Amino acid sequence: MNLPDVLAALLKAQNDFDSTAYARCFANNALVYDEGRTHQGFEQIKAWNEQTNAEYATILEPIDYTTTPKGGILTTLGSGTFPGSPIVFKYHFEWAGEKILSLKITG
């Protein structure tokens, strides 16, 4: 599957459990929406990713990608230590250049 560089980097960082590299994929004031909570900026996104890695150890396998006018939707099969694993997740992205502006995760 041919993914934009920023999404390939994000998947690699997630699957390597590298929260610093994960957070570097986002713009300075980027927003992440997950499980009813909002995380903004490098430090909050990094802390959220560290916490979810520790709690769920999620590994993502991309299964589909669709381009949208402002970004894209990445469908993944996520496996980890959460109930119902594996689960299909949809990552709704908006970005500018090589940085993610927003990410909303639905499952």
PDB file of C-alpha atoms in Angstrom:
ATOM      1  CA  MET A   1       0.000   0.000   0.000  1.00  0.00           C
ATOM      2  CA  ASN A   2       1.360   3.404  -0.976  1.00  0.00           C
ATOM      3  CA  LEU A   3       0.932   5.780   1.984  1.00  0.00           C
ATOM      4  CA  PRO A   4       1.972   9.415   2.357  1.00  0.00           C
ATOM      5  CA  ASP A   5       5.373   9.644   4.065  1.00  0.00           C
ATOM      6  CA  VAL A   6       3.927  11.138   7.256  1.00  0.00           C
ATOM      7  CA  LEU A   7       1.507   8.212   7.667  1.00  0.00           C
ATOM      8  CA  ALA A   8       4.221   5.634   6.995  1.00  0.00           C
ATOM      9  CA  ALA A   9       6.351   7.359   9.655  1.00  0.00           C
ATOM     10  CA  LEU A  10       3.423   7.400  12.093  1.00  0.00           C
ATOM     11  CA  LEU A  11       2.760   3.668  11.618  1.00  0.00           C
ATOM     12  CA  LYS A  12       6.443   2.833  12.070  1.00  0.00           C
ATOM     13  CA  ALA A  13       6.613   4.922  15.246  1.00  0.00           C
ATOM     14  CA  GLN A  14       3.465   3.258  16.612  1.00  0.00           C
ATOM     15  CA  ASN A  15       4.643  -0.255  15.845  1.00  0.00           C
ATOM     16  CA  ASP A  16       8.067   0.534  17.364  1.00  0.00           C
ATOM     17  CA  PHE A  17       6.350   2.049  20.460  1.00  0.00           C
ATOM     18  CA  ASP A  18       8.377   5.238  19.861  1.00  0.00           C
ATOM     19  CA  SER A  19       6.204   8.010  21.300  1.00  0.00           C
ATOM     20  CA  THR A  20       8.715  10.753  20.520  1.00  0.00           C
ATOM     21  CA  ALA A  21       8.845   9.836  16.823  1.00  0.00           C
ATOM     22  CA  TYR A  22       5.043   9.456  16.852  1.00  0.00           C
ATOM     23  CA  ALA A  23       4.512  12.967  18.250  1.00  0.00           C
ATOM     24  CA  ARG A  24       7.015  14.447  15.769  1.00  0.00           C
ATOM     25  CA  CYS A  25       4.620  13.503  12.944  1.00  0.00           C
ATOM     26  CA  PHE A  26       2.235  16.230  14.179  1.00  0.00           C
ATOM     27  CA  ALA A  27       2.224  20.015  13.765  1.00  0.00           C
ATOM     28  CA  ASN A  28       2.967  22.072  16.894  1.00  0.00           C
ATOM     29  CA  ASN A  29      -0.699  22.707  17.772  1.00  0.00           C
ATOM     30  CA  ALA A  30      -2.111  19.491  16.304  1.00  0.00           C
ATOM     31  CA  LEU A  31      -5.137  17.821  17.861  1.00  0.00           C
ATOM     32  CA  VAL A  32      -5.764  14.126  18.529  1.00  0.00           C
ATOM     33  CA  TYR A  33      -9.272  12.923  19.375  1.00  0.00           C
ATOM     34  CA  ASP A  34      -9.444   9.442  20.923  1.00  0.00           C
ATOM     35  CA  GLU A  35     -11.786   7.734  23.384  1.00  0.00           C
ATOM     36  CA  GLY A  36     -13.706  10.961  24.017  1.00  0.00           C
ATOM     37  CA  ARG A  37     -10.613  12.985  24.908  1.00  0.00           C
ATOM     38  CA  THR A  38      -8.643  15.669  23.091  1.00  0.00           C
ATOM     39  CA  HIS A  39      -4.855  15.931  23.180  1.00  0.00           C
ATOM     40  CA  GLN A  40      -3.132  19.019  21.763  1.00  0.00           C
ATOM     41  CA  GLY A  41       0.481  19.723  20.929  1.00  0.00           C
ATOM     42  CA  PHE A  42       3.675  17.702  21.066  1.00  0.00           C
ATOM     43  CA  GLU A  43       3.821  17.045  24.821  1.00  0.00           C
ATOM     44  CA  GLN A  44       0.172  15.990  25.201  1.00  0.00           C
ATOM     45  CA  ILE A  45       0.259  13.801  22.085  1.00  0.00           C
ATOM     46  CA  LYS A  46       3.504  12.165  23.224  1.00  0.00           C
ATOM     47  CA  ALA A  47       2.109  11.550  26.740  1.00  0.00           C
ATOM     48  CA  TRP A  48      -1.146  10.134  25.328  1.00  0.00           C
ATOM     49  CA  ASN A  49       0.777   7.798  23.010  1.00  0.00           C
ATOM     50  CA  GLU A  50       3.074   6.665  25.857  1.00  0.00           C
ATOM     51  CA  GLN A  51       0.041   5.920  28.034  1.00  0.00           C
ATOM     52  CA  THR A  52      -1.826   4.010  25.314  1.00  0.00           C
ATOM     53  CA  ASN A  53       1.326   2.058  24.408  1.00  0.00           C
ATOM     54  CA  ALA A  54       1.796   1.037  28.052  1.00  0.00           C
ATOM     55  CA  GLU A  55      -1.870   0.134  28.469  1.00  0.00           C
ATOM     56  CA  TYR A  56      -2.704  -1.488  25.118  1.00  0.00           C
ATOM     57  CA  ALA A  57       0.579  -2.273  23.258  1.00  0.00           C
ATOM     58  CA  THR A  58      -1.229  -1.628  19.977  1.00  0.00           C
ATOM     59  CA  ILE A  59       0.314  -2.826  16.725  1.00  0.00           C
ATOM     60  CA  LEU A  60      -1.284  -1.442  13.561  1.00  0.00           C
ATOM     61  CA  GLU A  61      -1.520  -3.126  10.168  1.00  0.00           C
ATOM     62  CA  PRO A  62      -2.756  -0.843   7.376  1.00  0.00           C
ATOM     63  CA  ILE A  63      -5.572  -2.397   5.342  1.00  0.00           C
ATOM     64  CA  ASP A  64      -6.951   0.554   3.336  1.00  0.00           C
ATOM     65  CA  TYR A  65      -6.214   4.184   2.610  1.00  0.00           C
ATOM     66  CA  THR A  66      -8.463   6.812   1.034  1.00  0.00           C
ATOM     67  CA  THR A  67      -7.461  10.370   0.184  1.00  0.00           C
ATOM     68  CA  THR A  68      -9.815  13.162   1.269  1.00  0.00           C
ATOM     69  CA  PRO A  69      -9.746  16.859   0.282  1.00  0.00           C
ATOM     70  CA  LYS A  70      -7.853  17.812   3.481  1.00  0.00           C
ATOM     71  CA  GLY A  71      -5.997  14.598   4.275  1.00  0.00           C
ATOM     72  CA  GLY A  72      -7.026  10.980   4.337  1.00  0.00           C
ATOM     73  CA  ILE A  73      -8.619   8.032   6.105  1.00  0.00           C
ATOM     74  CA  LEU A  74      -6.376   5.137   7.052  1.00  0.00           C
ATOM     75  CA  THR A  75      -8.096   1.887   7.985  1.00  0.00           C
ATOM     76  CA  THR A  76      -6.005  -0.406  10.164  1.00  0.00           C
ATOM     77  CA  LEU A  77      -6.289  -3.716  11.933  1.00  0.00           C
ATOM     78  CA  GLY A  78      -5.139  -3.025  15.468  1.00  0.00           C
ATOM     79  CA  SER A  79      -4.035  -5.792  17.783  1.00  0.00           C
ATOM     80  CA  GLY A  80      -2.938  -5.455  21.369  1.00  0.00           C
ATOM     81  CA  THR A  81      -3.950  -6.025  24.976  1.00  0.00           C
ATOM     82  CA  PHE A  82      -7.381  -4.388  24.705  1.00  0.00           C
ATOM     83  CA  PRO A  83     -10.761  -6.171  24.781  1.00  0.00           C
ATOM     84  CA  GLY A  84     -11.900  -7.437  21.391  1.00  0.00           C
ATOM     85  CA  SER A  85      -8.418  -7.415  19.857  1.00  0.00           C
ATOM     86  CA  PRO A  86      -7.933  -7.312  16.937  1.00  0.00           C
ATOM     87  CA  ILE A  87     -10.197  -4.388  16.007  1.00  0.00           C
ATOM     88  CA  VAL A  88     -10.540  -2.342  12.832  1.00  0.00           C
ATOM     89  CA  PHE A  89      -9.724   1.320  13.499  1.00  0.00           C
ATOM     90  CA  LYS A  90     -10.205   4.283  11.196  1.00  0.00           C
ATOM     91  CA  TYR A  91      -7.702   7.109  11.469  1.00  0.00           C
ATOM     92  CA  HIS A  92      -9.175  10.328  10.047  1.00  0.00           C
ATOM     93  CA  PHE A  93      -6.315  12.717   9.254  1.00  0.00           C
ATOM     94  CA  GLU A  94      -5.964  16.312   8.180  1.00  0.00           C
ATOM     95  CA  TRP A  95      -2.502  17.579   7.348  1.00  0.00           C
ATOM     96  CA  ALA A  96      -0.521  20.377   5.782  1.00  0.00           C
ATOM     97  CA  GLY A  97       2.761  19.578   4.098  1.00  0.00           C
ATOM     98  CA  GLU A  98       4.468  16.805   6.035  1.00  0.00           C
ATOM     99  CA  LYS A  99       2.769  17.389   9.393  1.00  0.00           C
ATOM    100  CA  ILE A 100      -0.534  16.096  10.740  1.00  0.00           C
ATOM    101  CA  LEU A 101      -2.910  18.854  11.875  1.00  0.00           C
ATOM    102  CA  SER A 102      -5.572  16.592  13.365  1.00  0.00           C
ATOM    103  CA  LEU A 103      -6.293  12.928  13.955  1.00  0.00           C
ATOM    104  CA  LYS A 104      -9.595  11.400  14.999  1.00  0.00           C
ATOM    105  CA  ILE A 105      -9.564   7.682  15.785  1.00  0.00           C
ATOM    106  CA  THR A 106     -12.770   5.678  15.449  1.00  0.00           C
ATOM    107  CA  GLY A 107     -13.282   1.969  15.816  1.00  0.00           C
TER     108      GLY A 107
END
